[in-house]
PDB file of C-alpha atoms in Angstrom:
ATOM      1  CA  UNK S   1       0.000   0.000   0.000  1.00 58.00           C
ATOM      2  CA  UNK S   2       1.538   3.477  -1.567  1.00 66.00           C
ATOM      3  CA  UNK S   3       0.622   5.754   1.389  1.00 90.00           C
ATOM      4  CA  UNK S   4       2.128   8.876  -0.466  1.00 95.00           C
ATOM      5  CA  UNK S   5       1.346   9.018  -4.261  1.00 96.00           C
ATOM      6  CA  UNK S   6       3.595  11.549  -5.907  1.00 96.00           C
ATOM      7  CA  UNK S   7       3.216  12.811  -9.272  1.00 96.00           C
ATOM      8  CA  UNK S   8       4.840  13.045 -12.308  1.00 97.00           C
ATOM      9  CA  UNK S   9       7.845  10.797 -11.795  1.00 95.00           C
ATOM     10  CA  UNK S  10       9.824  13.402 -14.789  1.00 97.00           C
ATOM     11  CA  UNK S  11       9.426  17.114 -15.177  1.00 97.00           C
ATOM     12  CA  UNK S  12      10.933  19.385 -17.483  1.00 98.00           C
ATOM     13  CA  UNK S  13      10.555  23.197 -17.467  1.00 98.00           C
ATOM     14  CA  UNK S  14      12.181  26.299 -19.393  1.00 97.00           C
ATOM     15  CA  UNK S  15      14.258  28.760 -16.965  1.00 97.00           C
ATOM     16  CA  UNK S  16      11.583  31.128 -15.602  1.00 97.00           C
ATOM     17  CA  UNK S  17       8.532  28.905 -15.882  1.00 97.00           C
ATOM     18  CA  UNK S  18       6.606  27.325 -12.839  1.00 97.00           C
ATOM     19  CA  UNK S  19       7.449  23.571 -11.847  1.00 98.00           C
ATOM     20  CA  UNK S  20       4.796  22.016  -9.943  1.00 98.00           C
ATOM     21  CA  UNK S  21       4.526  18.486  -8.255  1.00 98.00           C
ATOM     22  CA  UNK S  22       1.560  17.086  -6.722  1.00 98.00           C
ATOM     23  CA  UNK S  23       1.170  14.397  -3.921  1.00 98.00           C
ATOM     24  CA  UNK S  24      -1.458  12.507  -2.391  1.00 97.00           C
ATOM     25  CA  UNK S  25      -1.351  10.746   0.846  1.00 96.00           C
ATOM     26  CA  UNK S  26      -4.001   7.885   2.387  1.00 93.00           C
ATOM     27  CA  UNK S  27      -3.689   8.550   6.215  1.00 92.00           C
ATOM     28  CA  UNK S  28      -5.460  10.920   7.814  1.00 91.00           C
ATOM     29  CA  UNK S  29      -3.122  11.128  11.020  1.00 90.00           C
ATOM     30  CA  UNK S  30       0.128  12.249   9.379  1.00 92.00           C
ATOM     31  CA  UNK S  31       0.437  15.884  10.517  1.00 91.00           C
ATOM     32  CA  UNK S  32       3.502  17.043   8.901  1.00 92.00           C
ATOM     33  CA  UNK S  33       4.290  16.961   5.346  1.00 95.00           C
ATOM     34  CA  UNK S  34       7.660  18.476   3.972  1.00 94.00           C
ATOM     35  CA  UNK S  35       9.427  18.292   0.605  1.00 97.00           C
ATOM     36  CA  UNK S  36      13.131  17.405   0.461  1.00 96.00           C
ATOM     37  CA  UNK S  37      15.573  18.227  -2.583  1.00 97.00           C
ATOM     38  CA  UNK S  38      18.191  16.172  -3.483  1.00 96.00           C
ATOM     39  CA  UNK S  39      21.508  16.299  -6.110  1.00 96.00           C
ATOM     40  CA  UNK S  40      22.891  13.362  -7.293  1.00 92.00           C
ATOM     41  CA  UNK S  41      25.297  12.059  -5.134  1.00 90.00           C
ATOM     42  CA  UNK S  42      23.862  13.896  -2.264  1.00 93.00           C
ATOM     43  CA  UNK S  43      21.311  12.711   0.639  1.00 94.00           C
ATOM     44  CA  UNK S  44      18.036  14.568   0.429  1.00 95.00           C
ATOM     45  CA  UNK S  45      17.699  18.078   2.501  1.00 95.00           C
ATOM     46  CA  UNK S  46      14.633  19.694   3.356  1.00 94.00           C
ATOM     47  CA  UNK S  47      13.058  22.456   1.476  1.00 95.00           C
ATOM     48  CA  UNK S  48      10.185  23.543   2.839  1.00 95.00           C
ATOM     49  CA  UNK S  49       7.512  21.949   4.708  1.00 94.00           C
ATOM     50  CA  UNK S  50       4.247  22.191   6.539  1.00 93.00           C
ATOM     51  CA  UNK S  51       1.359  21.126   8.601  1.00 91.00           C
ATOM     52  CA  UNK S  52      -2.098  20.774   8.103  1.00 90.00           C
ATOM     53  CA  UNK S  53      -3.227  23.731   9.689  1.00 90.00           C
ATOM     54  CA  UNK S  54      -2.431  25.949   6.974  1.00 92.00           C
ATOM     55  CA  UNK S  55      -3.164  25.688   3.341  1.00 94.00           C
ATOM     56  CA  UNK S  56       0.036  27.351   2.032  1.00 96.00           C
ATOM     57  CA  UNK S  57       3.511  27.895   2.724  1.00 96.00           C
ATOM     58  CA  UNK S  58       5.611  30.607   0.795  1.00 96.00           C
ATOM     59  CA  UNK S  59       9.403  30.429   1.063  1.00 95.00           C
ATOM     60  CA  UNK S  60      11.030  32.320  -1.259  1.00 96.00           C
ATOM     61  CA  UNK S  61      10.388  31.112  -4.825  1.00 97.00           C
ATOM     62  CA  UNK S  62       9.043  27.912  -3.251  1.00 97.00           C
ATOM     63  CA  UNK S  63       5.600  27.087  -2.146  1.00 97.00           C
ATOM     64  CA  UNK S  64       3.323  24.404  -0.861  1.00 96.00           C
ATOM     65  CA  UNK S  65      -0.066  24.630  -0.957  1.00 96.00           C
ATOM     66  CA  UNK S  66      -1.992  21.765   1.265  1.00 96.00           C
ATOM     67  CA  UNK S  67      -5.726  20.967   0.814  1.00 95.00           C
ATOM     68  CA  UNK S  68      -6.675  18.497   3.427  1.00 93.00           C
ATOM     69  CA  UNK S  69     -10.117  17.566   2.275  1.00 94.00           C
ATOM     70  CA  UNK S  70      -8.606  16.416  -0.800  1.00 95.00           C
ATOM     71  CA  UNK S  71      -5.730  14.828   1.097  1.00 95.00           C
ATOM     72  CA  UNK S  72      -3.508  16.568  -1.594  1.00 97.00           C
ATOM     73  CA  UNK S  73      -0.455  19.061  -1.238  1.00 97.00           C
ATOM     74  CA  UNK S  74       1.668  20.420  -3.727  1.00 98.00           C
ATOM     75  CA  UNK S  75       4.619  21.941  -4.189  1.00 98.00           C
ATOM     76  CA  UNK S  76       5.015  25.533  -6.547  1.00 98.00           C
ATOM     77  CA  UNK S  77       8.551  26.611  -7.892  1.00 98.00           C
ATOM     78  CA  UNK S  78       8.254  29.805  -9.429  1.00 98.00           C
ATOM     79  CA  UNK S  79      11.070  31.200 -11.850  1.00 98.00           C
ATOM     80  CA  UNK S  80      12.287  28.024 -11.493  1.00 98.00           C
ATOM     81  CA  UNK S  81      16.732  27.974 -12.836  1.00 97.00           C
ATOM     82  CA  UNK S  82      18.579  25.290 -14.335  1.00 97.00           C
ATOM     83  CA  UNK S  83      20.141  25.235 -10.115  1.00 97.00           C
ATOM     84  CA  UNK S  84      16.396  23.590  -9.432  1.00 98.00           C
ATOM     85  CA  UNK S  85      17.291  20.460 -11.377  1.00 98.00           C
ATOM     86  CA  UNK S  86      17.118  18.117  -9.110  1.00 97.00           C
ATOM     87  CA  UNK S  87      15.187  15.030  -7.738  1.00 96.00           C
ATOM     88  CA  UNK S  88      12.190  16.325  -5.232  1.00 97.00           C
ATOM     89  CA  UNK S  89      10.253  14.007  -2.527  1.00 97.00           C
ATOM     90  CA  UNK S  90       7.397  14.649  -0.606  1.00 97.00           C
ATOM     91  CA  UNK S  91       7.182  12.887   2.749  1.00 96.00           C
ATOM     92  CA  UNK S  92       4.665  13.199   5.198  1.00 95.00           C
ATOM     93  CA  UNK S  93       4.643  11.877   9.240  1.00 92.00           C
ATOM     94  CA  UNK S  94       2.783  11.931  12.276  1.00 87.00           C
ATOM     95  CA  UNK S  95       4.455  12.589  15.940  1.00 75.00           C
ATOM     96  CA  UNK S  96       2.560   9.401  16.771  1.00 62.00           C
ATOM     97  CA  UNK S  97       5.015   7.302  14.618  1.00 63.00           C
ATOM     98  CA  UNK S  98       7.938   8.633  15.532  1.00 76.00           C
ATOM     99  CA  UNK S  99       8.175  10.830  12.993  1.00 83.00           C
ATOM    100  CA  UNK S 100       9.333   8.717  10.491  1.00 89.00           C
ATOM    101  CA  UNK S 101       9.109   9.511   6.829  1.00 93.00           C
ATOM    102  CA  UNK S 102       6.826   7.911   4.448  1.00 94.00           C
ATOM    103  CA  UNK S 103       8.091   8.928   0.777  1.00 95.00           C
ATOM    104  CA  UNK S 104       6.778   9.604  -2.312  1.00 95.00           C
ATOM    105  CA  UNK S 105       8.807   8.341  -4.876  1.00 94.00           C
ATOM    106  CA  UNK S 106      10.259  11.356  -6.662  1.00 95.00           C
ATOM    107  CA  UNK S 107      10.342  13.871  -9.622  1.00 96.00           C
ATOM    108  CA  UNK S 108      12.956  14.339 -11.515  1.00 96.00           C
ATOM    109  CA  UNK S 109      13.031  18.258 -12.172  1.00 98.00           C
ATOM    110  CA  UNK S 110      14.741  19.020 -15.557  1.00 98.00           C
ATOM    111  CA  UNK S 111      14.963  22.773 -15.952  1.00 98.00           C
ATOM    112  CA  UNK S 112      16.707  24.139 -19.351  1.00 96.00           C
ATOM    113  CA  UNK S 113      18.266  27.395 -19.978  1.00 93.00           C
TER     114      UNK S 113
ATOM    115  CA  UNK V   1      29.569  22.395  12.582  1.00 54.00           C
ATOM    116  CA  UNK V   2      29.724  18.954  10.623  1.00 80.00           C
ATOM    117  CA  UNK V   3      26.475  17.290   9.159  1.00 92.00           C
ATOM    118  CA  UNK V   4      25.381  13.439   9.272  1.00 95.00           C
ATOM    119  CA  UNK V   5      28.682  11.544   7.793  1.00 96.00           C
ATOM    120  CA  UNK V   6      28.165   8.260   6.392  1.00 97.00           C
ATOM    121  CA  UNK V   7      31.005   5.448   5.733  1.00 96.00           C
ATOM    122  CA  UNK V   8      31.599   4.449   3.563  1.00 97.00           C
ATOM    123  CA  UNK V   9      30.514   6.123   0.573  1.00 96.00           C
ATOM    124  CA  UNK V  10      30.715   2.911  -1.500  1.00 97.00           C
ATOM    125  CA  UNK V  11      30.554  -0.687  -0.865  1.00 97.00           C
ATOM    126  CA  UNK V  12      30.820  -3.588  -3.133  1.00 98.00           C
ATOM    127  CA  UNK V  13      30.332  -6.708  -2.222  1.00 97.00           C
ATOM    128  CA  UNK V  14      29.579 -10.229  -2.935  1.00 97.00           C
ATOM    129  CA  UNK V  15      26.280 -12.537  -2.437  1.00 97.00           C
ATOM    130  CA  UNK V  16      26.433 -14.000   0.619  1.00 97.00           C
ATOM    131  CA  UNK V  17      29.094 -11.527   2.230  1.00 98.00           C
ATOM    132  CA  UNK V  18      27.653  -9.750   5.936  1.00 98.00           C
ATOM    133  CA  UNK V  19      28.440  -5.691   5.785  1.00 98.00           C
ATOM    134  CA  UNK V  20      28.248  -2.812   7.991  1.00 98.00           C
ATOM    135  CA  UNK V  21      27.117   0.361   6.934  1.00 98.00           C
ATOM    136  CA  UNK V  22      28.329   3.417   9.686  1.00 97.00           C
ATOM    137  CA  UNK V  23      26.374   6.614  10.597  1.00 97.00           C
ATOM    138  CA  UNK V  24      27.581   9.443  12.777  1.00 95.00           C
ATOM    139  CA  UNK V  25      24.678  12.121  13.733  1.00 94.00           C
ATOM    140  CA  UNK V  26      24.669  15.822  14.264  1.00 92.00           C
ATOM    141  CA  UNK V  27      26.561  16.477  17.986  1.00 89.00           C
ATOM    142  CA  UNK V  28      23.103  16.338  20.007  1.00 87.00           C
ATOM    143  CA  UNK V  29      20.668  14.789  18.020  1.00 89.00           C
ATOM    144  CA  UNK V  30      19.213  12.181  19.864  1.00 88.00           C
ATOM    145  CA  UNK V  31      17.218  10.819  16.962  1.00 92.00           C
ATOM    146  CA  UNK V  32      18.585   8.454  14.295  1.00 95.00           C
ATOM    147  CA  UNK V  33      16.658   7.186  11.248  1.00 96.00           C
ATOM    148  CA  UNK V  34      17.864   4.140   8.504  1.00 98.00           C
ATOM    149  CA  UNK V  35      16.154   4.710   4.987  1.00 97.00           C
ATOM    150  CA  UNK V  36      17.156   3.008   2.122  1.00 97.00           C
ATOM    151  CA  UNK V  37      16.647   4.777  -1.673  1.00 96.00           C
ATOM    152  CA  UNK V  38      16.118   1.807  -4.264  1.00 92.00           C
ATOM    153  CA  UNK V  39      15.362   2.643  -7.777  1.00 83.00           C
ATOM    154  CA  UNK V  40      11.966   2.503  -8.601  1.00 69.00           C
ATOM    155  CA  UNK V  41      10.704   2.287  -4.864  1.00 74.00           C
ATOM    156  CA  UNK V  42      11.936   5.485  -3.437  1.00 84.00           C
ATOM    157  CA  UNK V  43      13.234   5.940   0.160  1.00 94.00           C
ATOM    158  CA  UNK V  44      11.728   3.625   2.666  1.00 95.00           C
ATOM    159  CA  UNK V  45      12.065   3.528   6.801  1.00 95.00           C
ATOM    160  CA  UNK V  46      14.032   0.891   8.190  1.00 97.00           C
ATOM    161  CA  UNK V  47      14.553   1.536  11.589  1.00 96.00           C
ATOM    162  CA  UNK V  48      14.594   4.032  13.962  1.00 94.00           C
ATOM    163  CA  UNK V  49      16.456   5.146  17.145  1.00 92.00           C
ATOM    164  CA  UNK V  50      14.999   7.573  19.621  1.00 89.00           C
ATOM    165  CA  UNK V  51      17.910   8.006  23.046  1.00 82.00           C
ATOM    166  CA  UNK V  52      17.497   5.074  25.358  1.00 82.00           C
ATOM    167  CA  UNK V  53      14.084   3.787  23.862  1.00 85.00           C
ATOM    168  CA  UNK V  54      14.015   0.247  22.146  1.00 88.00           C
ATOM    169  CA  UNK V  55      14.069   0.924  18.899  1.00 91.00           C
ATOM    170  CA  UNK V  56      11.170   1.119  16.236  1.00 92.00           C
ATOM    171  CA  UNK V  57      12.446  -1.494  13.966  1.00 94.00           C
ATOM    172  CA  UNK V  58       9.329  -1.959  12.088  1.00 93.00           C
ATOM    173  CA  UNK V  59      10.936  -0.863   7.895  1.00 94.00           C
ATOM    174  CA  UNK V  60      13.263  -3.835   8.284  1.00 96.00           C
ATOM    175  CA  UNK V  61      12.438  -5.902   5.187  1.00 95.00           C
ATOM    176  CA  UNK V  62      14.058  -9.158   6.852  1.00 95.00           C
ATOM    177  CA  UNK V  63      15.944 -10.693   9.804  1.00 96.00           C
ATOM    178  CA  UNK V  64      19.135 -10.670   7.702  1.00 98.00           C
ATOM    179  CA  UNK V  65      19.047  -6.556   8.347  1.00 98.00           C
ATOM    180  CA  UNK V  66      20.070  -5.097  12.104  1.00 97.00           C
ATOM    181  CA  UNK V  67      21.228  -2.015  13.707  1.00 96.00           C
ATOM    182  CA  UNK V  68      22.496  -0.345  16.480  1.00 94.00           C
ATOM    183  CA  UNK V  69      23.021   2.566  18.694  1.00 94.00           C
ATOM    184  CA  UNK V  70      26.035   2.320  20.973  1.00 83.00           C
ATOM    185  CA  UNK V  71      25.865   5.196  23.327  1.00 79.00           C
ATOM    186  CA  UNK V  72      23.351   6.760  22.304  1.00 75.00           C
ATOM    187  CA  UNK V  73      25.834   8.480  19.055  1.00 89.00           C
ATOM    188  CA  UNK V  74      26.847   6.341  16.272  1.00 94.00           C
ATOM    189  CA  UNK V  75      24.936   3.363  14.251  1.00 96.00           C
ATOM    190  CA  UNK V  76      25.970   0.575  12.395  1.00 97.00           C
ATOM    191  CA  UNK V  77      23.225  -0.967  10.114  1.00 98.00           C
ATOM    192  CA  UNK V  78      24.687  -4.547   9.362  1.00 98.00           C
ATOM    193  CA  UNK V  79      23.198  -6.783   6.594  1.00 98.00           C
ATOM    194  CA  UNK V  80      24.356 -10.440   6.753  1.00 98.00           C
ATOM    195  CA  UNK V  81      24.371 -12.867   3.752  1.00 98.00           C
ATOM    196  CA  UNK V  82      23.459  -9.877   1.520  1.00 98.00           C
ATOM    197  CA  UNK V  83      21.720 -10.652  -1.764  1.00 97.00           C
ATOM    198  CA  UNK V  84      22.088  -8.608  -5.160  1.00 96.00           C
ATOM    199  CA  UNK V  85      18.360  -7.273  -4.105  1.00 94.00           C
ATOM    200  CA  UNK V  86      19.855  -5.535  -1.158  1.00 96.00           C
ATOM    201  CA  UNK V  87      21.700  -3.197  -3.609  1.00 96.00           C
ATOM    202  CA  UNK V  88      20.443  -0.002  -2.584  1.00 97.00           C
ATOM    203  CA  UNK V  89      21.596   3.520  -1.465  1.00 97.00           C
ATOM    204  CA  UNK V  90      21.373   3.444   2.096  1.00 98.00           C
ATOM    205  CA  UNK V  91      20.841   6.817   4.132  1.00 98.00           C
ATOM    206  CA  UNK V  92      20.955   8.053   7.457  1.00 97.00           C
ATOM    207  CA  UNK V  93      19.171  10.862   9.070  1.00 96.00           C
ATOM    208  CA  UNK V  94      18.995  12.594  12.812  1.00 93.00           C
ATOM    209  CA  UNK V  95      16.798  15.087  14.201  1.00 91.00           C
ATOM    210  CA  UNK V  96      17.216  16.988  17.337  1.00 86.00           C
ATOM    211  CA  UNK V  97      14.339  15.417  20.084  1.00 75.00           C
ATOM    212  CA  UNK V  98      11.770  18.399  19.750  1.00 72.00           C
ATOM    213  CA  UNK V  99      12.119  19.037  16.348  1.00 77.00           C
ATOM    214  CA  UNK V 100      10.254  18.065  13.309  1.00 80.00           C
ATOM    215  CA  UNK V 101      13.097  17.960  10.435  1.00 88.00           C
ATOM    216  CA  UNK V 102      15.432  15.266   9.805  1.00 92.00           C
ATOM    217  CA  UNK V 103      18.734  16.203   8.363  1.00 94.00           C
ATOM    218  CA  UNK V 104      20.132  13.252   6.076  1.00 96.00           C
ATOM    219  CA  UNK V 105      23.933  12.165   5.010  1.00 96.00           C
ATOM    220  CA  UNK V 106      25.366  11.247   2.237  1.00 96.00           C
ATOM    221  CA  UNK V 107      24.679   8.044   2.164  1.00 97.00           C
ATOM    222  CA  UNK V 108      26.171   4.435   1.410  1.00 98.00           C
ATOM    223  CA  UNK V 109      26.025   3.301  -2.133  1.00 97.00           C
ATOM    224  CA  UNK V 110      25.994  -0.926  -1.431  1.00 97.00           C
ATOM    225  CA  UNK V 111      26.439  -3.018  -4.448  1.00 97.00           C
ATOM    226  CA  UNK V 112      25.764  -6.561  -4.417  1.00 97.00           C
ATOM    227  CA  UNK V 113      27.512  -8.407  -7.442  1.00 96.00           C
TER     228      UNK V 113
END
């Protein structure tokens, strides 16, 4: 059972246009739900993230927007550069489990010049 | 100031060998997270370490996999009669106790010929 559906698996986007990368989780009880990037060769770090109380996170050129009646969140990246080529995860968790991450599987963010 | 370090970077091994995989955390992060990054299945929880609790060890796909915590600082995670589907990219993380986000290393590329 996929408990974090992430979508598309491959993304490409001119310099300056807006990537966006949608996810869909099952459980009802995770309460936190961040986004990690990572470079080949490199473990993942974490970009921005939030919790269901809020529908929308801005940081920067990145944002997540959460709608929990859907069970959905997304994440925006506007004017997105040939630097935002790179693989991005969601993940969501719930205190409850000890916090550990369930992934989606990943987009691989293409941007061209 | 250094981050999660990981050792080694690269393993390669043959069917049937045991190997240990080393993580040192962030100075004061009492939480300590295996995942392992497959291809085509994304990063998935192994097992977990929270101070002097028994650990959550519920992501373990089989008794062949084991870890532990000595002193509360670094892990091993140790994989015994490995098999060419245990080739993987295997990451740490640690978070500090009150704290939501989990800071990863570089991992351990394991290659089972």
């Amino acid at each position: 059972q996929q408990q974090v559906k992430q979508s598309p698996q491959s993304l490409i986007v001119q310099k300056g246009g807006i990537s966006i990368i949608n996810c869909a989780y099952e459980n009802t009880a995770f309460d936190y739900f961040p986004w990690y990037q990572q470079f080949p060769g490199k473990g993942p770090a974490l970009l921005i993230a939030i919790r269901p109380d809020v529908s929308e996170k801005k940081e920067g050129r990145f944002t997540i927007s959460f709608n929990k009646s859907a069970k959905q969140f997304s994440l925006h990246i506007m004017d997105s550069q040939p630097g935002d080529s790179a693989t991005y995860f969601c993940a969501a968790s719930m205190g409850g489990s000890n916090y550990k991450l369930t992934f989606g599987k990943g987009t691989l963010l293409t941007v061209n010049p | 100031g250094a981050g999660v370090s990981q050792s080694p970077s690269n393993k390669v091994t043959e069917k049937g060998k045991d190997v240990e995989l080393r993580c040192d955390p962030i100075s004061g992060h009492t939480a300590l997270y295996w995942y392992r990054q497959s291809l085509g299945q994304g990063l998935e929880f192994l097992i977990y370490f929270q101070g002097n609790s028994a650990p959550d060890k519920s992501g373990l796909p089989s008794d062949r996999f084991s870890a532990e915590r000595t002193g509360g600082s670094v892990s091993t995670l140790t994989i015994q009669r490995t098999q060419q589907e245990d080739s993987a990219v295997y990451l740490c993380a640690t978070k500090f106790r009150v704290d939501n986000e989990q800071f990863f290393g570089p991992g351990t590329r394991l290659t089972v010929l």
